[in-house]
């Protein structure tokens, strides 16, 4: 639902709280406000709500508000009439628009953020220094991934110079319950995006290729996909149980057995070179659009 009046926020169909349009002039404060409401924000909000965060404490806006309204229908969050309204009602503002849109949105936000109000940017290829120069306030750059949706995400974060202890608490409130938070520096963020932001897509592509090879050799497609998907999932659970990647490989590969032969074939065909080309391709895009 889009609001008609700038001082009110609406709750989606699944949300219980929030002033009805036409009621009072002050909406309850929202812990998190999202400017941009696409794939990564959907993942973040699903994770937050699944972890018990009240949906009425989340507000979002998107270009036409189609994305924000869809997420409001699904999760019960509030929809704001635009970026300025998100800033007005949220304690922490999260910027998650396309990189090409970010400079314009940041210029719009520059005049509206309150003194000391934290902005967390998920925008790829958008340097911390550029954000700080435009906003003159506390800013954190974060590279999350979509596994936040199931509270198994990872997010690397780099903090600007005006970030204080209280802001770190806000960052942990946003990301700490839905993913592993790794503190890093801005210079590492392009690489982080290439391996972890893109990570779920890369592992999915690897699984698709593996299943495809089984199908090409005669296994039916459904069976192949189930086998590979569950192998991928099980590997993740083993990692979560504390095993390292080499330990998992070592537990599978019997000396002189099938897995050892399979791993050797991968190494002989330069799996590192293949993945290196993938990382380089991602970095190339990132560096070309870096601002
Ligand atoms: N999808 C992912 O796994 C990850 C994405 N990111 C970054 O997060 C940002 C968002 O990514 P996605 O959610 O995948 O993109 P998306 O294309 O799914 O969503 C972009 C959202 O921004 C909104 N938007 C665009 N221009 C706007 C404007 N001027 N004002 C308000 N809203 C506007 C769109 O309406 C849409 O809701 C990008 O910068 C991306 O690089 C970072 C890490 C992971
Ligand atoms: O594909 C992209 O450009 C963004 C950054 C990392 C994940 N998604």
GROMACS .gro file of C-alpha atoms and ligand atoms in nm:
model
  343
    1UNK     CA    1   0.000   0.000   0.000
    2UNK     CA    2   0.131   0.342  -0.091
    3UNK     CA    3   0.068   0.626   0.148
    4UNK     CA    4  -0.107   0.939   0.054
    5UNK     CA    5   0.024   1.144   0.340
    6UNK     CA    6   0.396   1.181   0.405
    7UNK     CA    7   0.364   1.150   0.781
    8UNK     CA    8   0.208   0.805   0.783
    9UNK     CA    9   0.338   0.462   0.707
   10UNK     CA   10   0.134   0.168   0.592
   11UNK     CA   11   0.162  -0.193   0.699
   12UNK     CA   12   0.123  -0.472   0.446
   13UNK     CA   13  -0.157  -0.725   0.454
   14UNK     CA   14   0.034  -0.965   0.674
   15UNK     CA   15   0.125  -0.692   0.922
   16UNK     CA   16  -0.092  -0.627   1.222
   17UNK     CA   17   0.036  -0.296   1.348
   18UNK     CA   18   0.080   0.056   1.220
   19UNK     CA   19  -0.152   0.352   1.207
   20UNK     CA   20  -0.436   0.328   0.961
   21UNK     CA   21  -0.422   0.590   0.690
   22UNK     CA   22  -0.588   0.897   0.830
   23UNK     CA   23  -0.506   0.814   1.192
   24UNK     CA   24  -0.256   1.023   1.396
   25UNK     CA   25   0.037   1.214   1.256
   26UNK     CA   26   0.328   1.009   1.397
   27UNK     CA   27   0.398   0.649   1.302
   28UNK     CA   28   0.597   0.430   1.542
   29UNK     CA   29   0.970   0.440   1.478
   30UNK     CA   30   1.113   0.167   1.260
   31UNK     CA   31   1.447   0.008   1.345
   32UNK     CA   32   1.531  -0.048   0.978
   33UNK     CA   33   1.437   0.139   0.664
   34UNK     CA   34   1.527   0.011   0.318
   35UNK     CA   35   1.569   0.231   0.012
   36UNK     CA   36   1.545  -0.019  -0.273
   37UNK     CA   37   1.345  -0.333  -0.227
   38UNK     CA   38   1.469  -0.600  -0.465
   39UNK     CA   39   1.634  -0.937  -0.419
   40UNK     CA   40   1.883  -0.863  -0.144
   41UNK     CA   41   1.638  -0.662   0.064
   42UNK     CA   42   1.376  -0.933   0.025
   43UNK     CA   43   1.633  -1.184   0.154
   44UNK     CA   44   1.730  -0.954   0.443
   45UNK     CA   45   1.371  -0.887   0.548
   46UNK     CA   46   1.273  -1.253   0.527
   47UNK     CA   47   1.565  -1.335   0.755
   48UNK     CA   48   1.486  -1.054   0.999
   49UNK     CA   49   1.120  -1.149   1.029
   50UNK     CA   50   1.205  -1.521   1.057
   51UNK     CA   51   1.443  -1.435   1.339
   52UNK     CA   52   1.163  -1.264   1.530
   53UNK     CA   53   1.213  -0.902   1.433
   54UNK     CA   54   0.875  -0.726   1.431
   55UNK     CA   55   0.763  -0.659   1.074
   56UNK     CA   56   0.606  -0.329   1.173
   57UNK     CA   57   0.955  -0.213   1.273
   58UNK     CA   58   1.071  -0.238   0.911
   59UNK     CA   59   0.990   0.013   0.638
   60UNK     CA   60   1.087   0.007   0.270
   61UNK     CA   61   1.049   0.193  -0.052
   62UNK     CA   62   1.145   0.111  -0.410
   63UNK     CA   63   1.139   0.289  -0.743
   64UNK     CA   64   0.767   0.237  -0.811
   65UNK     CA   65   0.695   0.073  -0.476
   66UNK     CA   66   0.593  -0.246  -0.657
   67UNK     CA   67   0.876  -0.437  -0.486
   68UNK     CA   68   0.810  -0.279  -0.147
   69UNK     CA   69   0.437  -0.348  -0.173
   70UNK     CA   70   0.498  -0.711  -0.270
   71UNK     CA   71   0.725  -0.756   0.031
   72UNK     CA   72   0.469  -0.583   0.252
   73UNK     CA   73   0.206  -0.830   0.134
   74UNK     CA   74   0.438  -1.118   0.208
   75UNK     CA   75   0.600  -1.010   0.534
   76UNK     CA   76   0.385  -0.732   0.679
   77UNK     CA   77   0.647  -0.459   0.664
   78UNK     CA   78   0.557  -0.095   0.610
   79UNK     CA   79   0.581   0.089   0.280
   80UNK     CA   80   0.703   0.447   0.261
   81UNK     CA   81   0.629   0.700  -0.008
   82UNK     CA   82   0.995   0.755  -0.091
   83UNK     CA   83   1.350   0.770   0.039
   84UNK     CA   84   1.289   1.082   0.247
   85UNK     CA   85   1.004   0.911   0.430
   86UNK     CA   86   1.220   0.606   0.501
   87UNK     CA   87   1.483   0.836   0.649
   88UNK     CA   88   1.224   1.013   0.855
   89UNK     CA   89   1.091   0.701   1.024
   90UNK     CA   90   1.387   0.464   1.038
   91UNK     CA   91   1.672   0.454   1.286
   92UNK     CA   92   1.905   0.269   1.044
   93UNK     CA   93   1.873   0.340   0.672
   94UNK     CA   94   1.984   0.066   0.431
   95UNK     CA   95   2.061   0.164   0.073
   96UNK     CA   96   2.013  -0.124  -0.171
   97UNK     CA   97   1.954   0.015  -0.517
   98UNK     CA   98   2.130  -0.072  -0.844
   99UNK     CA   99   2.483   0.071  -0.863
  100UNK     CA  100   2.387   0.301  -1.152
  101UNK     CA  101   2.106   0.453  -0.943
  102UNK     CA  102   2.308   0.497  -0.626
  103UNK     CA  103   2.470   0.840  -0.689
  104UNK     CA  104   2.133   1.002  -0.754
  105UNK     CA  105   1.970   0.840  -0.451
  106UNK     CA  106   2.263   0.930  -0.227
  107UNK     CA  107   2.240   1.294  -0.342
  108UNK     CA  108   1.871   1.284  -0.249
  109UNK     CA  109   1.949   1.132   0.091
  110UNK     CA  110   2.225   1.383   0.167
  111UNK     CA  111   1.983   1.653   0.264
  112UNK     CA  112   1.753   1.436   0.467
  113UNK     CA  113   1.959   1.216   0.702
  114UNK     CA  114   1.955   1.329   1.064
  115UNK     CA  115   2.272   1.409   1.257
  116UNK     CA  116   2.429   1.076   1.355
  117UNK     CA  117   2.177   0.865   1.160
  118UNK     CA  118   2.346   0.551   1.030
  119UNK     CA  119   2.336   0.459   0.663
  120UNK     CA  120   2.435   0.107   0.564
  121UNK     CA  121   2.502   0.064   0.192
  122UNK     CA  122   2.466  -0.273   0.021
  123UNK     CA  123   2.542  -0.113  -0.316
  124UNK     CA  124   2.813  -0.295  -0.511
  125UNK     CA  125   3.107  -0.095  -0.650
  126UNK     CA  126   3.021   0.207  -0.436
  127UNK     CA  127   3.319   0.308  -0.225
  128UNK     CA  128   3.296   0.400   0.139
  129UNK     CA  129   3.492   0.720   0.074
  130UNK     CA  130   3.242   0.824  -0.193
  131UNK     CA  131   2.956   0.768   0.048
  132UNK     CA  132   3.130   0.958   0.327
  133UNK     CA  133   3.210   1.250   0.100
  134UNK     CA  134   2.847   1.278  -0.005
  135UNK     CA  135   2.681   1.222   0.332
  136UNK     CA  136   2.923   1.354   0.598
  137UNK     CA  137   2.772   1.113   0.850
  138UNK     CA  138   2.817   0.761   0.986
  139UNK     CA  139   2.823   0.514   0.697
  140UNK     CA  140   2.893   0.142   0.674
  141UNK     CA  141   2.949  -0.043   0.349
  142UNK     CA  142   2.828  -0.402   0.357
  143UNK     CA  143   2.841  -0.689   0.110
  144UNK     CA  144   2.582  -0.945   0.212
  145UNK     CA  145   2.453  -1.251   0.031
  146UNK     CA  146   2.106  -1.389  -0.023
  147UNK     CA  147   2.142  -1.668   0.233
  148UNK     CA  148   2.043  -1.398   0.485
  149UNK     CA  149   1.691  -1.510   0.394
  150UNK     CA  150   1.742  -1.835   0.582
  151UNK     CA  151   1.963  -1.683   0.852
  152UNK     CA  152   2.271  -1.845   0.700
  153UNK     CA  153   2.408  -1.544   0.519
  154UNK     CA  154   2.743  -1.379   0.538
  155UNK     CA  155   2.808  -1.007   0.531
  156UNK     CA  156   3.141  -0.830   0.514
  157UNK     CA  157   3.128  -0.480   0.657
  158UNK     CA  158   3.360  -0.181   0.642
  159UNK     CA  159   3.297   0.123   0.858
  160UNK     CA  160   3.347   0.488   0.783
  161UNK     CA  161   3.528   0.729   1.012
  162UNK     CA  162   3.218   0.862   1.186
  163UNK     CA  163   3.094   0.520   1.296
  164UNK     CA  164   3.072   0.487   1.674
  165UNK     CA  165   3.000   0.201   1.913
  166UNK     CA  166   2.623   0.256   1.902
  167UNK     CA  167   2.630   0.234   1.522
  168UNK     CA  168   2.808  -0.102   1.543
  169UNK     CA  169   2.525  -0.224   1.762
  170UNK     CA  170   2.282  -0.118   1.487
  171UNK     CA  171   2.487  -0.307   1.226
  172UNK     CA  172   2.479  -0.620   1.441
  173UNK     CA  173   2.106  -0.579   1.501
  174UNK     CA  174   2.056  -0.566   1.123
  175UNK     CA  175   2.288  -0.846   1.014
  176UNK     CA  176   2.415  -1.038   1.316
  177UNK     CA  177   2.101  -1.249   1.366
  178UNK     CA  178   2.074  -1.353   1.002
  179UNK     CA  179   2.434  -1.400   0.895
  180UNK     CA  180   2.794  -1.418   0.994
  181UNK     CA  181   2.937  -1.066   1.007
  182UNK     CA  182   3.298  -1.022   0.900
  183UNK     CA  183   3.464  -0.685   0.955
  184UNK     CA  184   3.695  -0.591   0.671
  185UNK     CA  185   3.813  -0.282   0.484
  186UNK     CA  186   3.670  -0.103   0.187
  187UNK     CA  187   3.955  -0.207  -0.043
  188UNK     CA  188   3.855  -0.575   0.000
  189UNK     CA  189   3.491  -0.527  -0.089
  190UNK     CA  190   3.519  -0.592  -0.463
  191UNK     CA  191   3.680  -0.930  -0.395
  192UNK     CA  192   3.425  -1.001  -0.122
  193UNK     CA  193   3.146  -0.935  -0.373
  194UNK     CA  194   3.308  -1.167  -0.629
  195UNK     CA  195   3.340  -1.463  -0.390
  196UNK     CA  196   3.073  -1.423  -0.122
  197UNK     CA  197   2.813  -1.184  -0.262
  198UNK     CA  198   2.814  -1.394  -0.578
  199UNK     CA  199   2.890  -1.713  -0.382
  200UNK     CA  200   2.541  -1.870  -0.374
  201UNK     CA  201   2.514  -1.821  -0.752
  202UNK     CA  202   2.858  -1.972  -0.815
  203UNK     CA  203   2.793  -2.282  -0.603
  204UNK     CA  204   2.452  -2.317  -0.769
  205UNK     CA  205   2.614  -2.303  -1.113
  206UNK     CA  206   2.866  -2.568  -1.005
  207UNK     CA  207   2.579  -2.791  -0.887
  208UNK     CA  208   2.384  -2.738  -1.209
  209UNK     CA  209   2.689  -2.836  -1.414
  210UNK     CA  210   2.747  -3.148  -1.204
  211UNK     CA  211   2.383  -3.255  -1.233
  212UNK     CA  212   2.400  -3.184  -1.607
  213UNK     CA  213   2.694  -3.420  -1.647
  214UNK     CA  214   2.500  -3.695  -1.471
  215UNK     CA  215   2.199  -3.636  -1.697
  216UNK     CA  216   2.424  -3.642  -2.005
  217UNK     CA  217   2.536  -3.989  -1.894
  218UNK     CA  218   2.183  -4.123  -1.853
  219UNK     CA  219   2.052  -4.031  -1.505
  220UNK     CA  220   1.704  -3.884  -1.508
  221UNK     CA  221   1.699  -3.508  -1.448
  222UNK     CA  222   1.487  -3.503  -1.133
  223UNK     CA  223   1.703  -3.765  -0.964
  224UNK     CA  224   2.023  -3.586  -1.066
  225UNK     CA  225   1.901  -3.252  -0.932
  226UNK     CA  226   1.788  -3.398  -0.599
  227UNK     CA  227   2.116  -3.583  -0.552
  228UNK     CA  228   2.331  -3.282  -0.628
  229UNK     CA  229   2.119  -3.033  -0.433
  230UNK     CA  230   2.117  -3.251  -0.124
  231UNK     CA  231   2.492  -3.309  -0.156
  232UNK     CA  232   2.544  -2.933  -0.167
  233UNK     CA  233   2.315  -2.880   0.128
  234UNK     CA  234   2.478  -3.158   0.328
  235UNK     CA  235   2.821  -3.010   0.262
  236UNK     CA  236   2.697  -2.681   0.400
  237UNK     CA  237   2.567  -2.851   0.712
  238UNK     CA  238   2.899  -3.031   0.762
  239UNK     CA  239   3.073  -2.693   0.736
  240UNK     CA  240   2.828  -2.553   0.986
  241UNK     CA  241   2.911  -2.840   1.219
  242UNK     CA  242   3.271  -2.721   1.225
  243UNK     CA  243   3.446  -2.923   0.954
  244UNK     CA  244   3.681  -2.747   0.712
  245UNK     CA  245   3.656  -2.791   0.335
  246UNK     CA  246   3.975  -3.007   0.315
  247UNK     CA  247   3.846  -3.221   0.604
  248UNK     CA  248   3.521  -3.283   0.421
  249UNK     CA  249   3.706  -3.377   0.101
  250UNK     CA  250   3.937  -3.603   0.299
  251UNK     CA  251   3.644  -3.780   0.465
  252UNK     CA  252   3.498  -3.865   0.123
  253UNK     CA  253   3.804  -3.958  -0.084
  254UNK     CA  254   3.925  -4.312  -0.023
  255UNK     CA  255   4.286  -4.370  -0.136
  256UNK     CA  256   4.281  -4.492  -0.496
  257UNK     CA  257   3.901  -4.452  -0.507
  258UNK     CA  258   3.651  -4.277  -0.733
  259UNK     CA  259   3.649  -3.943  -0.550
  260UNK     CA  260   4.029  -3.916  -0.552
  261UNK     CA  261   4.023  -3.977  -0.929
  262UNK     CA  262   3.746  -3.717  -0.969
  263UNK     CA  263   3.936  -3.456  -0.766
  264UNK     CA  264   4.255  -3.524  -0.960
  265UNK     CA  265   4.068  -3.477  -1.288
  266UNK     CA  266   3.937  -3.141  -1.164
  267UNK     CA  267   4.287  -3.034  -1.065
  268UNK     CA  268   4.433  -3.148  -1.398
  269UNK     CA  269   4.179  -2.936  -1.585
  270UNK     CA  270   4.279  -2.635  -1.378
  271UNK     CA  271   3.979  -2.575  -1.156
  272UNK     CA  272   4.175  -2.288  -0.999
  273UNK     CA  273   4.222  -2.131  -1.340
  274UNK     CA  274   3.850  -2.165  -1.414
  275UNK     CA  275   3.749  -2.008  -1.085
  276UNK     CA  276   4.019  -1.744  -1.128
  277UNK     CA  277   3.862  -1.646  -1.460
  278UNK     CA  278   3.524  -1.624  -1.286
  279UNK     CA  279   3.659  -1.399  -1.010
  280UNK     CA  280   3.843  -1.183  -1.265
  281UNK     CA  281   3.527  -1.142  -1.475
  282UNK     CA  282   3.333  -1.027  -1.167
  283UNK     CA  283   3.614  -0.790  -1.067
  284UNK     CA  284   3.630  -0.648  -1.416
  285UNK     CA  285   3.263  -0.546  -1.398
  286UNK     CA  286   3.309  -0.410  -1.048
  287UNK     CA  287   3.615  -0.202  -1.135
  288UNK     CA  288   3.455  -0.059  -1.447
  289UNK     CA  289   3.158   0.075  -1.252
  290UNK     CA  290   3.342   0.162  -0.929
  291UNK     CA  291   3.265   0.509  -0.795
  292LIG     N1  292   2.137  -0.967  -0.498
  292LIG     C1  293   2.247  -0.993  -0.427
  292LIG     O1  294   2.277  -1.110  -0.394
  292LIG     C2  295   2.336  -0.880  -0.380
  292LIG     C3  296   2.317  -0.748  -0.420
  292LIG     N2  297   2.400  -0.649  -0.377
  292LIG     C4  298   2.380  -0.510  -0.419
  292LIG     O2  299   2.258  -0.463  -0.361
  292LIG     C5  300   2.195  -0.371  -0.451
  292LIG     C6  301   2.055  -0.422  -0.482
  292LIG     O3  302   2.069  -0.548  -0.544
  292LIG     P1  303   1.942  -0.637  -0.580
  292LIG     O4  304   1.847  -0.638  -0.466
  292LIG     O5  305   1.995  -0.765  -0.631
  292LIG     O6  306   1.882  -0.553  -0.699
  292LIG     P2  307   1.734  -0.554  -0.757
  292LIG     O7  308   1.746  -0.508  -0.897
  292LIG     O8  309   1.666  -0.682  -0.726
  292LIG     O9  310   1.663  -0.439  -0.670
  292LIG     C7  311   1.695  -0.303  -0.683
  292LIG     C8  312   1.589  -0.224  -0.610
  292LIG    O10  313   1.624  -0.087  -0.610
  292LIG     C9  314   1.507  -0.012  -0.642
  292LIG     N3  315   1.546   0.117  -0.698
  292LIG    C10  316   1.616   0.142  -0.812
  292LIG     N4  317   1.629   0.275  -0.827
  292LIG    C11  318   1.569   0.333  -0.720
  292LIG    C12  319   1.549   0.466  -0.679
  292LIG     N5  320   1.597   0.567  -0.754
  292LIG     N6  321   1.483   0.489  -0.563
  292LIG    C13  322   1.434   0.387  -0.489
  292LIG     N7  323   1.449   0.258  -0.523
  292LIG    C14  324   1.516   0.233  -0.638
  292LIG    C15  325   1.432  -0.099  -0.741
  292LIG    O11  326   1.296  -0.058  -0.751
  292LIG    C16  327   1.449  -0.234  -0.672
  292LIG    O12  328   1.355  -0.248  -0.567
  292LIG    C17  329   2.283  -0.362  -0.576
  292LIG    O13  330   2.366  -0.250  -0.564
  292LIG    C18  331   2.364  -0.491  -0.569
  292LIG    O14  332   2.487  -0.477  -0.632
  292LIG    C19  333   2.503  -0.674  -0.290
  292LIG    C20  334   2.526  -0.802  -0.247
  292LIG    C21  335   2.447  -0.915  -0.290
  293LIG     O1  336   2.572  -0.938  -0.923
  293LIG     C1  337   2.601  -0.832  -0.865
  293LIG     O2  338   2.654  -0.737  -0.925
  293LIG     C2  339   2.573  -0.821  -0.716
  293LIG     C3  340   2.699  -0.803  -0.638
  293LIG     C4  341   2.723  -0.934  -0.569
  293LIG     C5  342   2.600  -1.005  -0.587
  293LIG     N1  343   2.516  -0.941  -0.665
   0.00000   0.00000   0.00000
